[in-house]
Tab-separated table of C-alpha atoms in Angstrom:
chain	number	residue	atom	x	y	z
A	276	UNK	CA	0.000	0.000	0.000
A	277	UNK	CA	0.973	3.666	-0.184
A	278	UNK	CA	1.627	3.835	3.554
A	279	UNK	CA	3.971	0.851	3.415
A	280	UNK	CA	5.787	2.366	0.470
A	281	UNK	CA	6.212	5.635	2.307
A	282	UNK	CA	7.589	3.839	5.338
A	283	UNK	CA	10.024	1.939	3.206
A	284	UNK	CA	11.007	5.134	1.431
A	285	UNK	CA	11.571	6.851	4.735
A	286	UNK	CA	13.787	4.057	5.978
A	287	UNK	CA	15.610	3.982	2.666
A	288	UNK	CA	16.196	7.737	2.748
A	289	UNK	CA	17.477	7.690	6.269
A	290	UNK	CA	19.869	4.911	5.417
A	291	UNK	CA	21.123	6.689	2.360
A	292	UNK	CA	21.612	9.956	4.180
A	293	UNK	CA	23.713	8.246	6.770
A	294	UNK	CA	25.712	6.669	3.927
A	295	UNK	CA	26.429	10.029	2.316
A	296	UNK	CA	24.100	10.081	-0.801
A	297	UNK	CA	23.116	13.457	-2.264
A	298	UNK	CA	19.576	14.915	-2.269
A	299	UNK	CA	18.942	14.262	-5.949
A	300	UNK	CA	19.911	10.637	-5.850
A	301	UNK	CA	17.945	10.113	-2.659
A	302	UNK	CA	14.804	11.592	-4.204
A	303	UNK	CA	15.168	9.411	-7.268
A	304	UNK	CA	15.498	6.262	-5.200
A	305	UNK	CA	12.450	7.215	-3.130
A	306	UNK	CA	10.326	7.752	-6.252
A	307	UNK	CA	11.285	4.330	-7.575
A	308	UNK	CA	10.212	2.689	-4.335
A	309	UNK	CA	6.877	4.541	-4.381
A	310	UNK	CA	6.265	3.582	-8.022
A	311	UNK	CA	6.854	-0.078	-7.305
A	312	UNK	CA	4.368	-0.179	-4.396
A	313	UNK	CA	1.696	2.209	-5.666
A	314	UNK	CA	-1.583	0.422	-6.719
A	315	UNK	CA	-2.840	0.406	-10.297
A	316	UNK	CA	-6.020	2.323	-9.501
A	317	UNK	CA	-7.525	2.317	-13.009
A	318	UNK	CA	-7.087	-1.456	-13.526
A	319	UNK	CA	-8.602	-2.432	-10.182
A	320	UNK	CA	-11.535	-0.085	-10.648
A	321	UNK	CA	-12.232	-1.576	-14.055
A	322	UNK	CA	-12.159	-5.102	-12.651
A	323	UNK	CA	-14.514	-4.157	-9.857
A	324	UNK	CA	-16.908	-2.502	-12.292
A	325	UNK	CA	-16.884	-5.633	-14.473
A	326	UNK	CA	-17.650	-7.811	-11.466
A	327	UNK	CA	-20.479	-5.534	-10.378
A	328	UNK	CA	-21.915	-5.602	-13.898
A	329	UNK	CA	-21.732	-9.407	-13.957
A	330	UNK	CA	-23.515	-9.633	-10.600
A	331	UNK	CA	-26.106	-7.148	-11.787
A	332	UNK	CA	-26.787	-9.209	-14.920
A	333	UNK	CA	-27.018	-12.420	-12.893
A	334	UNK	CA	-29.534	-10.855	-10.519
A	335	UNK	CA	-31.603	-9.490	-13.396
A	336	UNK	CA	-31.615	-12.882	-15.141
A	337	UNK	CA	-32.594	-14.670	-11.934
A	338	UNK	CA	-35.413	-12.206	-11.342
A	339	UNK	CA	-36.609	-12.663	-14.913
A	340	UNK	CA	-36.691	-16.439	-14.362
A	341	UNK	CA	-38.672	-15.957	-11.159
A	342	UNK	CA	-41.168	-13.746	-12.955
A	343	UNK	CA	-41.455	-16.219	-15.830
A	344	UNK	CA	-42.098	-19.122	-13.448
A	345	UNK	CA	-44.675	-17.079	-11.566
A	346	UNK	CA	-46.466	-16.257	-14.826
A	347	UNK	CA	-46.453	-19.914	-15.803
A	348	UNK	CA	-47.819	-20.882	-12.385
A	349	UNK	CA	-50.647	-18.392	-12.733
A	350	UNK	CA	-51.461	-19.724	-16.182
A	351	UNK	CA	-51.528	-23.288	-14.841
A	352	UNK	CA	-53.798	-22.166	-12.007
A	353	UNK	CA	-56.132	-20.513	-14.499
A	354	UNK	CA	-56.231	-23.651	-16.658
A	355	UNK	CA	-56.874	-25.768	-13.577
A	356	UNK	CA	-59.722	-23.524	-12.455
A	357	UNK	CA	-61.216	-23.621	-15.940
A	358	UNK	CA	-60.880	-27.391	-16.109
A	359	UNK	CA	-62.572	-27.747	-12.732
A	360	UNK	CA	-65.406	-25.485	-13.839
A	361	UNK	CA	-65.819	-27.527	-17.006
A	362	UNK	CA	-65.833	-30.766	-14.985
A	363	UNK	CA	-68.458	-29.376	-12.617
A	364	UNK	CA	-70.525	-28.248	-15.584
A	365	UNK	CA	-70.308	-31.687	-17.178
A	366	UNK	CA	-71.302	-33.302	-13.878
A	367	UNK	CA	-74.360	-31.084	-13.665
A	368	UNK	CA	-75.275	-31.813	-17.259
A	369	UNK	CA	-74.840	-35.541	-16.675
A	370	UNK	CA	-77.032	-35.416	-13.590
A	371	UNK	CA	-79.676	-33.488	-15.515
A	372	UNK	CA	-79.585	-36.016	-18.348
A	373	UNK	CA	-79.840	-38.908	-15.915
A	374	UNK	CA	-82.780	-37.275	-14.164
A	375	UNK	CA	-84.463	-36.760	-17.536
A	376	UNK	CA	-83.831	-40.367	-18.504
A	377	UNK	CA	-85.255	-41.615	-15.218
A	378	UNK	CA	-88.354	-39.495	-15.773
A	379	UNK	CA	-88.666	-40.985	-19.242
A	380	UNK	CA	-88.341	-44.508	-17.835
A	381	UNK	CA	-90.937	-43.748	-15.176
A	382	UNK	CA	-93.360	-42.426	-17.806
A	383	UNK	CA	-92.793	-45.533	-19.906
A	384	UNK	CA	-93.564	-47.724	-16.905
A	385	UNK	CA	-96.752	-45.821	-16.128
A	386	UNK	CA	-97.925	-46.042	-19.723
A	387	UNK	CA	-97.105	-49.751	-19.793
A	388	UNK	CA	-99.238	-50.327	-16.691
A	389	UNK	CA	-102.090	-48.420	-18.299
A	390	UNK	CA	-101.878	-50.717	-21.317
A	391	UNK	CA	-101.933	-53.760	-19.043
A	392	UNK	CA	-105.009	-52.586	-17.158
A	393	UNK	CA	-106.699	-52.103	-20.534
A	394	UNK	CA	-105.883	-55.641	-21.584
A	395	UNK	CA	-103.180	-54.515	-24.016
A	396	UNK	CA	-100.209	-56.327	-22.477
A	397	UNK	CA	-98.403	-56.754	-25.849
A	398	UNK	CA	-98.146	-52.949	-26.070
A	399	UNK	CA	-96.651	-52.821	-22.584
A	400	UNK	CA	-93.746	-55.183	-23.283
A	401	UNK	CA	-91.604	-52.856	-25.487
A	402	UNK	CA	-92.198	-49.989	-23.067
A	403	UNK	CA	-90.957	-52.063	-20.144
A	404	UNK	CA	-87.966	-53.192	-22.194
A	405	UNK	CA	-86.973	-49.599	-22.957
A	406	UNK	CA	-87.370	-48.542	-19.333
A	407	UNK	CA	-85.324	-51.548	-18.267
A	408	UNK	CA	-82.532	-50.602	-20.707
A	409	UNK	CA	-82.440	-47.051	-19.323
A	410	UNK	CA	-82.056	-48.225	-15.734
A	411	UNK	CA	-79.447	-50.839	-16.670
A	412	UNK	CA	-77.294	-48.215	-18.380
A	413	UNK	CA	-77.686	-45.420	-15.864
A	414	UNK	CA	-77.789	-47.376	-12.597
A	415	UNK	CA	-75.948	-50.563	-13.539
A	416	UNK	CA	-77.233	-54.092	-14.238
A	417	UNK	CA	-77.234	-55.078	-10.548
A	418	UNK	CA	-79.277	-52.201	-9.142
A	419	UNK	CA	-82.550	-53.011	-7.290
A	420	UNK	CA	-84.406	-50.655	-9.648
A	421	UNK	CA	-83.402	-53.002	-12.467
A	422	UNK	CA	-84.857	-55.926	-10.493
A	423	UNK	CA	-88.106	-53.991	-10.143
A	424	UNK	CA	-88.419	-53.504	-13.891
A	425	UNK	CA	-87.507	-57.132	-14.545
A	426	UNK	CA	-90.521	-58.077	-12.422
A	427	UNK	CA	-92.696	-55.605	-14.308
A	428	UNK	CA	-91.638	-57.091	-17.631
A	429	UNK	CA	-92.211	-60.603	-16.330
A	430	UNK	CA	-95.695	-59.597	-15.199
A	431	UNK	CA	-96.484	-58.341	-18.693
A	432	UNK	CA	-95.417	-61.693	-20.166
A	433	UNK	CA	-97.587	-63.539	-17.635
A	434	UNK	CA	-100.546	-61.368	-18.608
A	435	UNK	CA	-100.201	-62.902	-22.069
A	436	UNK	CA	-99.782	-66.443	-20.770
A	437	UNK	CA	-96.063	-66.454	-21.650
A	438	UNK	CA	-94.983	-67.831	-18.291
A	439	UNK	CA	-91.866	-69.523	-19.658
A	440	UNK	CA	-90.566	-66.110	-20.790
A	441	UNK	CA	-91.198	-64.657	-17.347
A	442	UNK	CA	-89.204	-67.271	-15.411
A	443	UNK	CA	-85.666	-66.074	-16.358
A	444	UNK	CA	-86.712	-62.485	-15.595
A	445	UNK	CA	-87.972	-63.443	-12.131
A	446	UNK	CA	-84.846	-65.505	-11.469
A	447	UNK	CA	-82.591	-62.600	-12.407
A	448	UNK	CA	-84.602	-60.210	-10.224
A	449	UNK	CA	-84.279	-62.691	-7.356
A	450	UNK	CA	-80.492	-62.892	-7.777
A	451	UNK	CA	-80.142	-59.079	-7.881
A	452	UNK	CA	-82.246	-58.546	-4.757
A	453	UNK	CA	-80.477	-61.320	-2.853
A	454	UNK	CA	-77.084	-59.805	-3.639
A	455	UNK	CA	-78.133	-56.217	-2.949
A	456	UNK	CA	-80.577	-56.626	-0.053
A	457	UNK	CA	-79.815	-60.001	1.527
A	458	UNK	CA	-81.722	-63.280	1.630
A	459	UNK	CA	-84.149	-62.161	4.352
A	460	UNK	CA	-85.473	-59.004	2.713
A	461	UNK	CA	-89.200	-58.611	1.882
A	462	UNK	CA	-88.364	-57.872	-1.773
A	463	UNK	CA	-86.651	-61.261	-1.968
A	464	UNK	CA	-89.815	-62.824	-0.556
A	465	UNK	CA	-91.875	-61.114	-3.266
A	466	UNK	CA	-89.502	-62.437	-5.937
A	467	UNK	CA	-89.922	-65.960	-4.551
A	468	UNK	CA	-93.694	-65.519	-4.516
A	469	UNK	CA	-93.747	-64.289	-8.124
A	470	UNK	CA	-91.729	-67.308	-9.170
A	471	UNK	CA	-94.008	-69.600	-7.184
A	472	UNK	CA	-97.074	-68.279	-9.033
A	473	UNK	CA	-95.519	-69.097	-12.392
A	474	UNK	CA	-94.556	-72.596	-11.258
A	475	UNK	CA	-98.079	-73.137	-9.948
A	476	UNK	CA	-99.550	-72.169	-13.325
A	477	UNK	CA	-97.152	-74.583	-15.014
A	478	UNK	CA	-98.285	-77.417	-12.747
A	479	UNK	CA	-95.051	-77.506	-10.774
A	480	UNK	CA	-96.877	-77.704	-7.448
A	481	UNK	CA	-94.086	-78.940	-5.215
A	482	UNK	CA	-91.672	-76.273	-6.414
A	483	UNK	CA	-94.326	-73.582	-5.996
A	484	UNK	CA	-95.116	-74.692	-2.441
A	485	UNK	CA	-91.429	-74.605	-1.495
A	486	UNK	CA	-91.139	-71.072	-2.843
A	487	UNK	CA	-94.295	-69.861	-1.090
A	488	UNK	CA	-93.195	-71.399	2.204
A	489	UNK	CA	-89.821	-69.705	1.981
A	490	UNK	CA	-91.434	-66.368	1.051
A	491	UNK	CA	-93.975	-66.658	3.872
A	492	UNK	CA	-91.234	-67.309	6.429
A	493	UNK	CA	-89.338	-64.193	5.337
A	494	UNK	CA	-92.479	-62.061	5.404
A	495	UNK	CA	-93.458	-63.238	8.885
A	496	UNK	CA	-90.001	-62.520	10.316
A	497	UNK	CA	-89.615	-59.112	8.676
A	498	UNK	CA	-93.108	-57.622	8.292
A	499	UNK	CA	-95.200	-59.708	10.646
A	500	UNK	CA	-98.025	-62.187	10.067
A	501	UNK	CA	-100.692	-59.484	9.721
A	502	UNK	CA	-98.985	-57.447	7.016
A	503	UNK	CA	-101.008	-57.392	3.748
A	504	UNK	CA	-98.079	-58.788	1.750
A	505	UNK	CA	-97.637	-61.609	4.255
A	506	UNK	CA	-101.338	-62.410	4.026
A	507	UNK	CA	-101.143	-62.471	0.206
A	508	UNK	CA	-98.250	-64.923	0.257
A	509	UNK	CA	-100.078	-67.102	2.808
A	510	UNK	CA	-103.146	-67.100	0.568
A	511	UNK	CA	-101.050	-68.168	-2.434
A	512	UNK	CA	-99.489	-70.947	-0.357
A	513	UNK	CA	-102.849	-72.229	0.863
A	514	UNK	CA	-104.357	-72.124	-2.621
A	515	UNK	CA	-101.414	-74.060	-4.044
A	516	UNK	CA	-101.502	-76.716	-1.329
A	517	UNK	CA	-105.097	-77.677	-2.172
A	518	UNK	CA	-104.552	-77.842	-5.927
A	519	UNK	CA	-104.819	-81.334	-7.374
A	520	UNK	CA	-102.331	-81.712	-10.180
A	521	UNK	CA	-102.598	-84.754	-12.414
A	522	UNK	CA	-99.153	-86.200	-12.820
A	523	UNK	CA	-98.159	-89.110	-15.019
A	524	UNK	CA	-95.063	-89.607	-12.938
A	525	UNK	CA	-93.855	-88.787	-9.456
A	526	UNK	CA	-93.663	-85.078	-8.636
A	527	UNK	CA	-90.540	-83.417	-9.910
A	528	UNK	CA	-87.941	-82.270	-7.483
A	529	UNK	CA	-87.019	-78.574	-7.630
A	530	UNK	CA	-84.243	-77.757	-10.118
A	531	UNK	CA	-80.810	-78.068	-8.629
A	532	UNK	CA	-80.068	-74.349	-8.952
A	533	UNK	CA	-83.340	-73.349	-7.301
A	534	UNK	CA	-82.899	-75.932	-4.542
A	535	UNK	CA	-79.398	-74.608	-3.909
A	536	UNK	CA	-80.697	-71.052	-3.599
A	537	UNK	CA	-83.450	-72.077	-1.230
A	538	UNK	CA	-81.200	-74.182	0.978
A	539	UNK	CA	-78.239	-71.830	1.076
A	540	UNK	CA	-78.669	-69.233	3.806
A	541	UNK	CA	-76.380	-66.259	3.583
A	542	UNK	CA	-75.851	-63.870	6.411
A	543	UNK	CA	-77.988	-60.735	6.075
A	544	UNK	CA	-75.936	-57.764	4.965
A	545	UNK	CA	-75.302	-54.953	7.385
A	546	UNK	CA	-76.662	-51.500	6.689
A	547	UNK	CA	-73.167	-50.303	5.803
A	548	UNK	CA	-72.688	-53.176	3.342
A	549	UNK	CA	-76.040	-52.413	1.740
A	550	UNK	CA	-75.119	-48.740	1.396
A	551	UNK	CA	-71.733	-49.625	-0.119
A	552	UNK	CA	-73.347	-52.022	-2.570
A	553	UNK	CA	-75.943	-49.452	-3.600
A	554	UNK	CA	-73.267	-46.810	-4.021
A	555	UNK	CA	-71.091	-49.160	-6.073
A	556	UNK	CA	-74.012	-50.145	-8.282
A	557	UNK	CA	-74.945	-46.506	-8.796
A	558	UNK	CA	-71.399	-45.545	-9.749
A	559	UNK	CA	-71.387	-48.065	-12.584
A	560	UNK	CA	-73.878	-45.978	-14.473
A	561	UNK	CA	-71.288	-43.315	-15.315
A	562	UNK	CA	-69.327	-45.512	-17.706
A	563	UNK	CA	-72.330	-46.339	-19.886
A	564	UNK	CA	-74.564	-43.271	-19.794
A	565	UNK	CA	-73.499	-41.170	-22.779
A	566	UNK	CA	-73.732	-43.953	-25.349
A	567	UNK	CA	-77.433	-44.476	-24.593
A	568	UNK	CA	-78.625	-40.913	-24.192
A	569	UNK	CA	-79.798	-40.360	-27.764
A	570	UNK	CA	-81.476	-43.737	-28.011
A	571	UNK	CA	-83.327	-43.288	-24.736
A	572	UNK	CA	-84.537	-39.798	-25.642
A	573	UNK	CA	-86.038	-41.159	-28.849
A	574	UNK	CA	-88.124	-43.530	-26.798
A	575	UNK	CA	-90.069	-40.758	-25.037
A	576	UNK	CA	-93.732	-41.650	-24.690
A	577	UNK	CA	-96.840	-39.817	-23.336
A	578	UNK	CA	-97.140	-39.919	-19.573
A	579	UNK	CA	-99.083	-42.791	-18.007
A	580	UNK	CA	-98.791	-44.612	-14.718
A	581	UNK	CA	-95.794	-46.515	-13.391
A	582	UNK	CA	-96.021	-50.198	-12.496
A	583	UNK	CA	-95.723	-50.738	-8.741
A	584	UNK	CA	-93.377	-53.392	-7.463
A	585	UNK	CA	-95.208	-56.557	-6.425
A	586	UNK	CA	-97.190	-59.449	-7.768
A	587	UNK	CA	-99.449	-59.914	-10.780
A	588	UNK	CA	-102.683	-57.951	-10.922
A	589	UNK	CA	-104.485	-61.300	-11.243
A	590	UNK	CA	-103.119	-62.387	-7.931
């Protein structure tokens, strides 16, 4: 530094004076010492300015990157909000379409019942089929509402004497209700009773009695012996027990599948299990809804009356 140079120059001058050097030579030697130790002010300043400029550029670039990332984040947030709004809009539209389809199916069922009460069961069959297709696609093939419309369709076939066509519909309704509601539910008892009526008409007395007995037991334990549905099942059982059926051979045993269903007792489902099953069955509708919307809307019919769940009107 300058101070160090001056100190060295002072020591050098003192030494030279004591050695006998002249003033001119002493001054020259002192200037050389100062020149060697003096800093290069212009060079260091330039280097510092270059470093400051480099830091300034780095900071500006980093800030620009921060701003760019913030802008991109805001754009992503905007797209996300728009996507969520679109999803909510689609959900609302889907719910509205499903509600409309269910209203259409209900109107079809009511009109079909009107046809049946007028003795026009053949006109009711295609209406029930369309309503059944709507519920299968929107609610899923294992939903209790599907079982209800299977029974309605089977009733329409029985009105025409087509009992053989009704049997697979009643069996499927029975399987759906057993899986969704449990073996001891009144709806299962009604399914068994419906099936028993068909077997009785076909002369399959023993099978019909077994079904009526099973249905009556469920009704008594769940609804009580005095409930109108329990009384109806008891009446069907009593009427079947007194029927004389001419048989050319020994009475037939129940089919193996039916006997297995009647003998196999599953544990009733808990309320939570029933709710989970209903929720799972309802969720299945989402995957199949859109493909059937146009077809279902074309099937719109004038409003009538919906078929109630239960047994044949002739019962």
